[in-house]
Amino acid sequence: MLASPSGPCIIGQMTTVRDLLLEGKHRLSENSAARLESEILLANAMEVSRSYLFAHPEQDIAEVTANQYLQDVGKREHGEPIAYLTGQREFWSLPLTVSPAVLIPRPETEILVETALSRIPTDKRCRIADIGTGSGAIGLAIAHERPASEIHASDISADALSIARQNAGKLGIRNISFHQGSWLEPLSGQFDLVVSNPPYVAMGDPHLDQGDLRFEPEIALVSGGDGFDAIRTITSTAKDLLVTGGWLGFEHGHDQADDCAAILRSNGFKNIETLKDLE
């Protein structure tokens, strides 16, 4: 008998891929992606691809593997993000390691990468800063696409930087270096471009009690009483480290564009654009 958060599940010493997928789909039935998520979790527990599951539905699974899968299903039932359960999330087609120490990279942030790349010549060695790098997602994506450029990534969290360094090593990306400290504080020299996905949620925002945000690091989400503390700091310090004609790009909340533009203008920035992501 294997105990689970939703009640006991009785299995023999061996059970099949099909049996476990049916059990997972049933227990995650309130989730519209129950089938997909049960497949992801089982493939992760077995250390195989999802396509392997389809090809071997009758394969017997050892009890230790089945137990791990059912434990993960139970955690997902209680809302724990899939990315933290598998330790993986894809961003910009790059497989990244993630943990509860870092914000989960989201597809919407890829527009920041696209915008940054449009301002980085392919034939010039530019200096680029990714501040508050977390898993390294933005900096590694830019470094991957612009191997001639020099990328510097910072984060105040030693645990986050450990994940980012691990990702750089796993991906074989060498043109990026990591620095511990708050935003631009640990960096020196001039930069052609500064990018960031900073925290921009106001303290006490009810969204913090919903979905994946409940499990993600608060330091990567919350930024003061109005949500603008990090953006104010980044904007006021970036102007002194950017070359003439350099760019600052950052993500912000869906209703923060006007306030962000005002903060930028007050710090001497011009040619301000707001770009909408797919959401």
PDB file of C-alpha atoms in Angstrom:
ATOM      1  CA  MET A   1       0.000   0.000   0.000  1.00  0.00           C
ATOM      2  CA  LEU A   2       1.372   3.392  -0.982  1.00  0.00           C
ATOM      3  CA  ALA A   3      -0.005   6.333   0.964  1.00  0.00           C
ATOM      4  CA  SER A   4      -0.767   9.522  -0.930  1.00  0.00           C
ATOM      5  CA  PRO A   5      -2.183  12.945   0.032  1.00  0.00           C
ATOM      6  CA  SER A   6      -5.507  12.084  -1.609  1.00  0.00           C
ATOM      7  CA  GLY A   7      -5.872   8.694   0.048  1.00  0.00           C
ATOM      8  CA  PRO A   8      -4.408   5.196  -0.249  1.00  0.00           C
ATOM      9  CA  CYS A   9      -3.576   3.595  -3.543  1.00  0.00           C
ATOM     10  CA  ILE A  10      -3.060  -0.163  -3.493  1.00  0.00           C
ATOM     11  CA  ILE A  11      -0.683  -1.592  -6.068  1.00  0.00           C
ATOM     12  CA  GLY A  12       1.337  -4.744  -6.355  1.00  0.00           C
ATOM     13  CA  GLN A  13       5.086  -4.877  -6.517  1.00  0.00           C
ATOM     14  CA  MET A  14       4.886  -4.059 -10.207  1.00  0.00           C
ATOM     15  CA  THR A  15       2.333  -2.027 -12.163  1.00  0.00           C
ATOM     16  CA  THR A  16       2.177  -0.775 -15.738  1.00  0.00           C
ATOM     17  CA  VAL A  17       2.641   2.535 -17.482  1.00  0.00           C
ATOM     18  CA  ARG A  18      -1.018   2.485 -18.505  1.00  0.00           C
ATOM     19  CA  ASP A  19      -2.202   1.877 -14.916  1.00  0.00           C
ATOM     20  CA  LEU A  20      -0.154   4.737 -13.525  1.00  0.00           C
ATOM     21  CA  LEU A  21      -1.225   7.180 -16.217  1.00  0.00           C
ATOM     22  CA  LEU A  22      -4.876   6.361 -15.569  1.00  0.00           C
ATOM     23  CA  GLU A  23      -4.361   6.864 -11.839  1.00  0.00           C
ATOM     24  CA  GLY A  24      -2.564  10.170 -12.385  1.00  0.00           C
ATOM     25  CA  LYS A  25      -5.166  11.459 -14.815  1.00  0.00           C
ATOM     26  CA  HIS A  26      -7.927  10.565 -12.353  1.00  0.00           C
ATOM     27  CA  ARG A  27      -6.274  12.303  -9.420  1.00  0.00           C
ATOM     28  CA  LEU A  28      -5.519  15.423 -11.463  1.00  0.00           C
ATOM     29  CA  SER A  29      -8.937  15.452 -13.118  1.00  0.00           C
ATOM     30  CA  GLU A  30      -9.768  18.954 -11.862  1.00  0.00           C
ATOM     31  CA  ASN A  31      -6.884  20.232 -13.970  1.00  0.00           C
ATOM     32  CA  SER A  32      -7.625  20.722 -17.688  1.00  0.00           C
ATOM     33  CA  ALA A  33      -4.108  19.464 -18.478  1.00  0.00           C
ATOM     34  CA  ALA A  34      -4.450  16.329 -16.329  1.00  0.00           C
ATOM     35  CA  ARG A  35      -3.434  13.898 -19.074  1.00  0.00           C
ATOM     36  CA  LEU A  36      -0.396  15.925 -20.166  1.00  0.00           C
ATOM     37  CA  GLU A  37       0.781  16.520 -16.618  1.00  0.00           C
ATOM     38  CA  SER A  38       0.419  12.864 -15.623  1.00  0.00           C
ATOM     39  CA  GLU A  39       2.538  11.936 -18.653  1.00  0.00           C
ATOM     40  CA  ILE A  40       5.198  14.542 -17.808  1.00  0.00           C
ATOM     41  CA  LEU A  41       5.433  13.356 -14.220  1.00  0.00           C
ATOM     42  CA  LEU A  42       5.647   9.673 -15.114  1.00  0.00           C
ATOM     43  CA  ALA A  43       8.240  10.288 -17.823  1.00  0.00           C
ATOM     44  CA  ASN A  44      10.254  12.245 -15.258  1.00  0.00           C
ATOM     45  CA  ALA A  45      10.017   9.489 -12.638  1.00  0.00           C
ATOM     46  CA  MET A  46      11.053   6.864 -15.199  1.00  0.00           C
ATOM     47  CA  GLU A  47      13.715   9.133 -16.757  1.00  0.00           C
ATOM     48  CA  VAL A  48      12.330   8.550 -20.243  1.00  0.00           C
ATOM     49  CA  SER A  49      10.596  10.658 -22.896  1.00  0.00           C
ATOM     50  CA  ARG A  50       6.827  10.999 -23.135  1.00  0.00           C
ATOM     51  CA  SER A  51       6.970   9.212 -26.494  1.00  0.00           C
ATOM     52  CA  TYR A  52       8.481   6.214 -24.699  1.00  0.00           C
ATOM     53  CA  LEU A  53       5.336   5.976 -22.573  1.00  0.00           C
ATOM     54  CA  PHE A  54       3.140   5.818 -25.662  1.00  0.00           C
ATOM     55  CA  ALA A  55       5.282   3.063 -27.145  1.00  0.00           C
ATOM     56  CA  HIS A  56       5.382   0.940 -23.962  1.00  0.00           C
ATOM     57  CA  PRO A  57       1.979   1.199 -22.223  1.00  0.00           C
ATOM     58  CA  GLU A  58       2.174  -2.337 -20.789  1.00  0.00           C
ATOM     59  CA  GLN A  59       5.684  -2.033 -19.369  1.00  0.00           C
ATOM     60  CA  ASP A  60       5.894  -3.030 -15.705  1.00  0.00           C
ATOM     61  CA  ILE A  61       7.151  -0.281 -13.399  1.00  0.00           C
ATOM     62  CA  ALA A  62       9.118  -0.965 -10.229  1.00  0.00           C
ATOM     63  CA  GLU A  63       7.421   0.017  -6.988  1.00  0.00           C
ATOM     64  CA  VAL A  64      10.049   2.626  -6.098  1.00  0.00           C
ATOM     65  CA  THR A  65       9.423   4.429  -9.389  1.00  0.00           C
ATOM     66  CA  ALA A  66       5.652   4.146  -9.039  1.00  0.00           C
ATOM     67  CA  ASN A  67       5.908   5.523  -5.514  1.00  0.00           C
ATOM     68  CA  GLN A  68       7.915   8.526  -6.674  1.00  0.00           C
ATOM     69  CA  TYR A  69       5.376   9.215  -9.398  1.00  0.00           C
ATOM     70  CA  LEU A  70       2.403   9.006  -7.044  1.00  0.00           C
ATOM     71  CA  GLN A  71       4.128  11.318  -4.571  1.00  0.00           C
ATOM     72  CA  ASP A  72       4.666  13.864  -7.337  1.00  0.00           C
ATOM     73  CA  VAL A  73       1.059  13.533  -8.455  1.00  0.00           C
ATOM     74  CA  GLY A  74       0.005  14.230  -4.872  1.00  0.00           C
ATOM     75  CA  LYS A  75       2.153  17.356  -4.741  1.00  0.00           C
ATOM     76  CA  ARG A  76       0.709  18.529  -8.038  1.00  0.00           C
ATOM     77  CA  GLU A  77      -2.802  17.951  -6.675  1.00  0.00           C
ATOM     78  CA  HIS A  78      -1.920  20.488  -3.996  1.00  0.00           C
ATOM     79  CA  GLY A  79      -0.718  23.002  -6.578  1.00  0.00           C
ATOM     80  CA  GLU A  80       3.054  22.536  -6.612  1.00  0.00           C
ATOM     81  CA  PRO A  81       4.333  23.646 -10.048  1.00  0.00           C
ATOM     82  CA  ILE A  82       5.253  20.981 -12.589  1.00  0.00           C
ATOM     83  CA  ALA A  83       8.573  22.763 -13.222  1.00  0.00           C
ATOM     84  CA  TYR A  84       9.626  22.351  -9.591  1.00  0.00           C
ATOM     85  CA  LEU A  85       8.546  18.706  -9.510  1.00  0.00           C
ATOM     86  CA  THR A  86      10.543  17.832 -12.624  1.00  0.00           C
ATOM     87  CA  GLY A  87      13.327  20.348 -12.014  1.00  0.00           C
ATOM     88  CA  GLN A  88      13.104  21.419 -15.658  1.00  0.00           C
ATOM     89  CA  ARG A  89      11.579  24.185 -17.776  1.00  0.00           C
ATOM     90  CA  GLU A  90      12.233  25.034 -21.419  1.00  0.00           C
ATOM     91  CA  PHE A  91      12.873  28.672 -22.336  1.00  0.00           C
ATOM     92  CA  TRP A  92      13.910  29.919 -25.779  1.00  0.00           C
ATOM     93  CA  SER A  93      14.206  26.226 -26.746  1.00  0.00           C
ATOM     94  CA  LEU A  94      16.872  25.807 -24.066  1.00  0.00           C
ATOM     95  CA  PRO A  95      16.285  23.110 -21.400  1.00  0.00           C
ATOM     96  CA  LEU A  96      16.859  24.834 -18.057  1.00  0.00           C
ATOM     97  CA  THR A  97      17.206  23.412 -14.579  1.00  0.00           C
ATOM     98  CA  VAL A  98      14.911  25.175 -12.092  1.00  0.00           C
ATOM     99  CA  SER A  99      14.227  24.900  -8.374  1.00  0.00           C
ATOM    100  CA  PRO A 100      12.145  26.745  -5.769  1.00  0.00           C
ATOM    101  CA  ALA A 101      15.135  29.118  -5.468  1.00  0.00           C
ATOM    102  CA  VAL A 102      14.278  30.716  -8.826  1.00  0.00           C
ATOM    103  CA  LEU A 103      11.282  32.113 -10.646  1.00  0.00           C
ATOM    104  CA  ILE A 104       9.898  29.693 -13.233  1.00  0.00           C
ATOM    105  CA  PRO A 105      10.772  31.050 -16.727  1.00  0.00           C
ATOM    106  CA  ARG A 106       7.641  31.871 -18.730  1.00  0.00           C
ATOM    107  CA  PRO A 107       7.067  32.014 -22.500  1.00  0.00           C
ATOM    108  CA  GLU A 108       5.864  35.631 -22.210  1.00  0.00           C
ATOM    109  CA  THR A 109       9.372  36.713 -21.191  1.00  0.00           C
ATOM    110  CA  GLU A 110      10.714  35.573 -24.558  1.00  0.00           C
ATOM    111  CA  ILE A 111       9.509  38.868 -26.064  1.00  0.00           C
ATOM    112  CA  LEU A 112      12.120  40.604 -23.892  1.00  0.00           C
ATOM    113  CA  VAL A 113      14.780  38.351 -25.412  1.00  0.00           C
ATOM    114  CA  GLU A 114      13.479  39.033 -28.937  1.00  0.00           C
ATOM    115  CA  THR A 115      13.508  42.769 -28.335  1.00  0.00           C
ATOM    116  CA  ALA A 116      17.003  42.679 -26.865  1.00  0.00           C
ATOM    117  CA  LEU A 117      18.363  40.661 -29.790  1.00  0.00           C
ATOM    118  CA  SER A 118      16.929  43.179 -32.255  1.00  0.00           C
ATOM    119  CA  ARG A 119      19.222  45.787 -30.679  1.00  0.00           C
ATOM    120  CA  ILE A 120      22.392  43.654 -30.548  1.00  0.00           C
ATOM    121  CA  PRO A 121      24.366  43.505 -33.819  1.00  0.00           C
ATOM    122  CA  THR A 122      25.555  40.030 -34.743  1.00  0.00           C
ATOM    123  CA  ASP A 123      28.920  41.352 -35.935  1.00  0.00           C
ATOM    124  CA  LYS A 124      29.831  43.476 -32.898  1.00  0.00           C
ATOM    125  CA  ARG A 125      31.118  42.506 -29.449  1.00  0.00           C
ATOM    126  CA  CYS A 126      28.583  44.114 -27.133  1.00  0.00           C
ATOM    127  CA  ARG A 127      28.499  44.134 -23.334  1.00  0.00           C
ATOM    128  CA  ILE A 128      25.111  43.099 -21.963  1.00  0.00           C
ATOM    129  CA  ALA A 129      23.847  42.841 -18.384  1.00  0.00           C
ATOM    130  CA  ASP A 130      21.025  40.560 -17.248  1.00  0.00           C
ATOM    131  CA  ILE A 131      20.232  41.702 -13.724  1.00  0.00           C
ATOM    132  CA  GLY A 132      18.216  39.575 -11.324  1.00  0.00           C
ATOM    133  CA  THR A 133      19.024  36.635 -13.573  1.00  0.00           C
ATOM    134  CA  GLY A 134      17.417  33.851 -11.482  1.00  0.00           C
ATOM    135  CA  SER A 135      17.777  30.641 -13.488  1.00  0.00           C
ATOM    136  CA  GLY A 136      19.812  32.568 -16.063  1.00  0.00           C
ATOM    137  CA  ALA A 137      17.046  32.238 -18.654  1.00  0.00           C
ATOM    138  CA  ILE A 138      17.289  35.686 -20.284  1.00  0.00           C
ATOM    139  CA  GLY A 139      21.064  36.011 -20.143  1.00  0.00           C
ATOM    140  CA  LEU A 140      21.662  32.484 -21.427  1.00  0.00           C
ATOM    141  CA  ALA A 141      19.202  32.933 -24.295  1.00  0.00           C
ATOM    142  CA  ILE A 142      20.968  36.134 -25.380  1.00  0.00           C
ATOM    143  CA  ALA A 143      24.413  34.588 -24.925  1.00  0.00           C
ATOM    144  CA  HIS A 144      23.337  31.598 -27.015  1.00  0.00           C
ATOM    145  CA  GLU A 145      22.133  33.825 -29.872  1.00  0.00           C
ATOM    146  CA  ARG A 146      25.005  36.356 -29.705  1.00  0.00           C
ATOM    147  CA  PRO A 147      28.159  34.303 -29.012  1.00  0.00           C
ATOM    148  CA  ALA A 148      30.401  37.263 -29.935  1.00  0.00           C
ATOM    149  CA  SER A 149      28.954  39.357 -27.132  1.00  0.00           C
ATOM    150  CA  GLU A 150      29.942  39.466 -23.460  1.00  0.00           C
ATOM    151  CA  ILE A 151      27.113  38.785 -21.027  1.00  0.00           C
ATOM    152  CA  HIS A 152      27.179  39.593 -17.310  1.00  0.00           C
ATOM    153  CA  ALA A 153      24.405  38.207 -15.095  1.00  0.00           C
ATOM    154  CA  SER A 154      23.748  39.238 -11.507  1.00  0.00           C
ATOM    155  CA  ASP A 155      21.524  38.039  -8.688  1.00  0.00           C
ATOM    156  CA  ILE A 156      21.410  38.716  -4.971  1.00  0.00           C
ATOM    157  CA  SER A 157      20.652  35.048  -4.259  1.00  0.00           C
ATOM    158  CA  ALA A 158      23.572  32.623  -4.066  1.00  0.00           C
ATOM    159  CA  ASP A 159      21.157  29.721  -4.572  1.00  0.00           C
ATOM    160  CA  ALA A 160      19.786  31.292  -7.759  1.00  0.00           C
ATOM    161  CA  LEU A 161      23.291  31.893  -9.111  1.00  0.00           C
ATOM    162  CA  SER A 162      24.157  28.256  -8.425  1.00  0.00           C
ATOM    163  CA  ILE A 163      21.238  27.223 -10.663  1.00  0.00           C
ATOM    164  CA  ALA A 164      22.223  29.752 -13.357  1.00  0.00           C
ATOM    165  CA  ARG A 165      25.840  28.553 -13.386  1.00  0.00           C
ATOM    166  CA  GLN A 166      24.631  24.962 -13.587  1.00  0.00           C
ATOM    167  CA  ASN A 167      22.512  25.857 -16.620  1.00  0.00           C
ATOM    168  CA  ALA A 168      25.388  27.630 -18.345  1.00  0.00           C
ATOM    169  CA  GLY A 169      27.626  24.616 -17.842  1.00  0.00           C
ATOM    170  CA  LYS A 170      24.976  22.146 -18.988  1.00  0.00           C
ATOM    171  CA  LEU A 171      24.335  24.176 -22.144  1.00  0.00           C
ATOM    172  CA  GLY A 172      28.026  24.762 -22.822  1.00  0.00           C
ATOM    173  CA  ILE A 173      27.566  28.556 -22.938  1.00  0.00           C
ATOM    174  CA  ARG A 174      30.894  30.256 -22.185  1.00  0.00           C
ATOM    175  CA  ASN A 175      30.349  33.939 -22.997  1.00  0.00           C
ATOM    176  CA  ILE A 176      28.488  34.662 -19.757  1.00  0.00           C
ATOM    177  CA  SER A 177      29.784  35.410 -16.265  1.00  0.00           C
ATOM    178  CA  PHE A 178      27.869  35.557 -12.990  1.00  0.00           C
ATOM    179  CA  HIS A 179      28.054  38.072 -10.151  1.00  0.00           C
ATOM    180  CA  GLN A 180      26.388  38.037  -6.740  1.00  0.00           C
ATOM    181  CA  GLY A 181      24.793  41.283  -5.642  1.00  0.00           C
ATOM    182  CA  SER A 182      21.764  43.513  -5.977  1.00  0.00           C
ATOM    183  CA  TRP A 183      20.907  44.487  -9.557  1.00  0.00           C
ATOM    184  CA  LEU A 184      23.770  46.486 -11.116  1.00  0.00           C
ATOM    185  CA  GLU A 185      25.726  46.907  -7.875  1.00  0.00           C
ATOM    186  CA  PRO A 186      28.240  44.063  -8.503  1.00  0.00           C
ATOM    187  CA  LEU A 187      28.893  45.098 -12.129  1.00  0.00           C
ATOM    188  CA  SER A 188      31.403  47.558 -13.495  1.00  0.00           C
ATOM    189  CA  GLY A 189      32.165  49.174 -16.839  1.00  0.00           C
ATOM    190  CA  GLN A 190      29.784  50.327 -19.533  1.00  0.00           C
ATOM    191  CA  PHE A 191      27.040  48.274 -21.140  1.00  0.00           C
ATOM    192  CA  ASP A 192      25.327  48.476 -24.506  1.00  0.00           C
ATOM    193  CA  LEU A 193      22.183  46.870 -23.109  1.00  0.00           C
ATOM    194  CA  VAL A 194      20.725  46.117 -19.674  1.00  0.00           C
ATOM    195  CA  VAL A 195      17.803  43.691 -19.393  1.00  0.00           C
ATOM    196  CA  SER A 196      15.799  42.377 -16.468  1.00  0.00           C
ATOM    197  CA  ASN A 197      12.670  40.546 -15.417  1.00  0.00           C
ATOM    198  CA  PRO A 198      12.412  42.206 -11.997  1.00  0.00           C
ATOM    199  CA  PRO A 199       9.781  41.725  -9.303  1.00  0.00           C
ATOM    200  CA  TYR A 200       6.859  44.060  -9.983  1.00  0.00           C
ATOM    201  CA  VAL A 201       3.992  42.748  -7.845  1.00  0.00           C
ATOM    202  CA  ALA A 202       2.777  44.967  -5.006  1.00  0.00           C
ATOM    203  CA  MET A 203       2.968  43.641  -1.473  1.00  0.00           C
ATOM    204  CA  GLY A 204      -0.338  42.049  -0.501  1.00  0.00           C
ATOM    205  CA  ASP A 205      -1.533  41.546  -4.081  1.00  0.00           C
ATOM    206  CA  PRO A 206      -4.145  38.741  -4.035  1.00  0.00           C
ATOM    207  CA  HIS A 207      -2.537  37.084  -7.078  1.00  0.00           C
ATOM    208  CA  LEU A 208       0.310  35.994  -4.790  1.00  0.00           C
ATOM    209  CA  ASP A 209      -2.067  33.453  -3.261  1.00  0.00           C
ATOM    210  CA  GLN A 210      -2.947  31.887  -6.612  1.00  0.00           C
ATOM    211  CA  GLY A 211      -1.414  29.247  -8.897  1.00  0.00           C
ATOM    212  CA  ASP A 212       2.342  28.807  -9.177  1.00  0.00           C
ATOM    213  CA  LEU A 213       3.026  32.127  -7.456  1.00  0.00           C
ATOM    214  CA  ARG A 214       2.269  30.482  -4.096  1.00  0.00           C
ATOM    215  CA  PHE A 215       5.423  28.373  -4.456  1.00  0.00           C
ATOM    216  CA  GLU A 216       7.809  30.801  -6.162  1.00  0.00           C
ATOM    217  CA  PRO A 217      10.369  32.907  -4.246  1.00  0.00           C
ATOM    218  CA  GLU A 218       8.769  36.087  -2.922  1.00  0.00           C
ATOM    219  CA  ILE A 219      11.966  38.047  -3.545  1.00  0.00           C
ATOM    220  CA  ALA A 220      11.491  37.426  -7.287  1.00  0.00           C
ATOM    221  CA  LEU A 221       7.865  38.578  -7.233  1.00  0.00           C
ATOM    222  CA  VAL A 222       7.211  41.337  -4.684  1.00  0.00           C
ATOM    223  CA  SER A 223       8.664  44.831  -4.955  1.00  0.00           C
ATOM    224  CA  GLY A 224       7.436  47.147  -2.238  1.00  0.00           C
ATOM    225  CA  GLY A 225       4.031  48.567  -1.476  1.00  0.00           C
ATOM    226  CA  ASP A 226       3.283  49.623  -5.061  1.00  0.00           C
ATOM    227  CA  GLY A 227       5.357  47.071  -7.002  1.00  0.00           C
ATOM    228  CA  PHE A 228       7.833  49.619  -8.408  1.00  0.00           C
ATOM    229  CA  ASP A 229      10.761  49.536  -5.955  1.00  0.00           C
ATOM    230  CA  ALA A 230      12.980  47.341  -8.150  1.00  0.00           C
ATOM    231  CA  ILE A 231      12.074  49.182 -11.351  1.00  0.00           C
ATOM    232  CA  ARG A 232      12.927  52.539  -9.726  1.00  0.00           C
ATOM    233  CA  THR A 233      16.298  51.214  -8.551  1.00  0.00           C
ATOM    234  CA  ILE A 234      17.162  49.608 -11.885  1.00  0.00           C
ATOM    235  CA  THR A 235      16.192  52.693 -13.883  1.00  0.00           C
ATOM    236  CA  SER A 236      18.077  55.156 -11.680  1.00  0.00           C
ATOM    237  CA  THR A 237      21.296  53.098 -11.698  1.00  0.00           C
ATOM    238  CA  ALA A 238      21.262  51.813 -15.276  1.00  0.00           C
ATOM    239  CA  LYS A 239      21.557  55.311 -16.754  1.00  0.00           C
ATOM    240  CA  ASP A 240      25.100  55.603 -15.347  1.00  0.00           C
ATOM    241  CA  LEU A 241      26.291  52.259 -16.741  1.00  0.00           C
ATOM    242  CA  LEU A 242      24.843  52.469 -20.254  1.00  0.00           C
ATOM    243  CA  VAL A 243      26.885  53.715 -23.179  1.00  0.00           C
ATOM    244  CA  THR A 244      25.537  56.666 -25.134  1.00  0.00           C
ATOM    245  CA  GLY A 245      22.660  55.285 -27.152  1.00  0.00           C
ATOM    246  CA  GLY A 246      22.441  52.171 -24.946  1.00  0.00           C
ATOM    247  CA  TRP A 247      19.152  50.466 -24.096  1.00  0.00           C
ATOM    248  CA  LEU A 248      17.390  49.368 -20.936  1.00  0.00           C
ATOM    249  CA  GLY A 249      14.680  46.702 -21.269  1.00  0.00           C
ATOM    250  CA  PHE A 250      12.576  45.157 -18.532  1.00  0.00           C
ATOM    251  CA  GLU A 251       9.331  43.305 -17.963  1.00  0.00           C
ATOM    252  CA  HIS A 252       6.497  44.880 -15.977  1.00  0.00           C
ATOM    253  CA  GLY A 253       2.873  44.286 -15.024  1.00  0.00           C
ATOM    254  CA  HIS A 254       0.040  44.564 -17.542  1.00  0.00           C
ATOM    255  CA  ASP A 255      -1.243  47.817 -16.030  1.00  0.00           C
ATOM    256  CA  GLN A 256       2.118  49.446 -15.225  1.00  0.00           C
ATOM    257  CA  ALA A 257       3.173  50.815 -18.618  1.00  0.00           C
ATOM    258  CA  ASP A 258       2.355  54.478 -17.985  1.00  0.00           C
ATOM    259  CA  ASP A 259       4.021  54.510 -14.575  1.00  0.00           C
ATOM    260  CA  CYS A 260       7.128  52.765 -15.947  1.00  0.00           C
ATOM    261  CA  ALA A 261       7.367  55.274 -18.797  1.00  0.00           C
ATOM    262  CA  ALA A 262       7.157  58.135 -16.290  1.00  0.00           C
ATOM    263  CA  ILE A 263       9.948  56.583 -14.189  1.00  0.00           C
ATOM    264  CA  LEU A 264      12.117  56.208 -17.297  1.00  0.00           C
ATOM    265  CA  ARG A 265      11.512  59.783 -18.430  1.00  0.00           C
ATOM    266  CA  SER A 266      12.334  61.139 -14.971  1.00  0.00           C
ATOM    267  CA  ASN A 267      15.727  59.441 -15.281  1.00  0.00           C
ATOM    268  CA  GLY A 268      16.496  60.902 -18.689  1.00  0.00           C
ATOM    269  CA  PHE A 269      15.513  57.988 -20.933  1.00  0.00           C
ATOM    270  CA  LYS A 270      14.076  58.661 -24.388  1.00  0.00           C
ATOM    271  CA  ASN A 271      12.588  56.597 -27.238  1.00  0.00           C
ATOM    272  CA  ILE A 272      10.438  54.661 -24.750  1.00  0.00           C
ATOM    273  CA  GLU A 273       8.395  51.767 -26.143  1.00  0.00           C
ATOM    274  CA  THR A 274       5.875  49.426 -24.523  1.00  0.00           C
ATOM    275  CA  LEU A 275       5.518  46.015 -26.178  1.00  0.00           C
ATOM    276  CA  LYS A 276       2.707  43.599 -25.366  1.00  0.00           C
ATOM    277  CA  ASP A 277       3.346  39.874 -24.965  1.00  0.00           C
ATOM    278  CA  LEU A 278       0.970  37.173 -26.146  1.00  0.00           C
ATOM    279  CA  GLU A 279      -0.962  37.294 -22.862  1.00  0.00           C
TER     280      GLU A 279
END
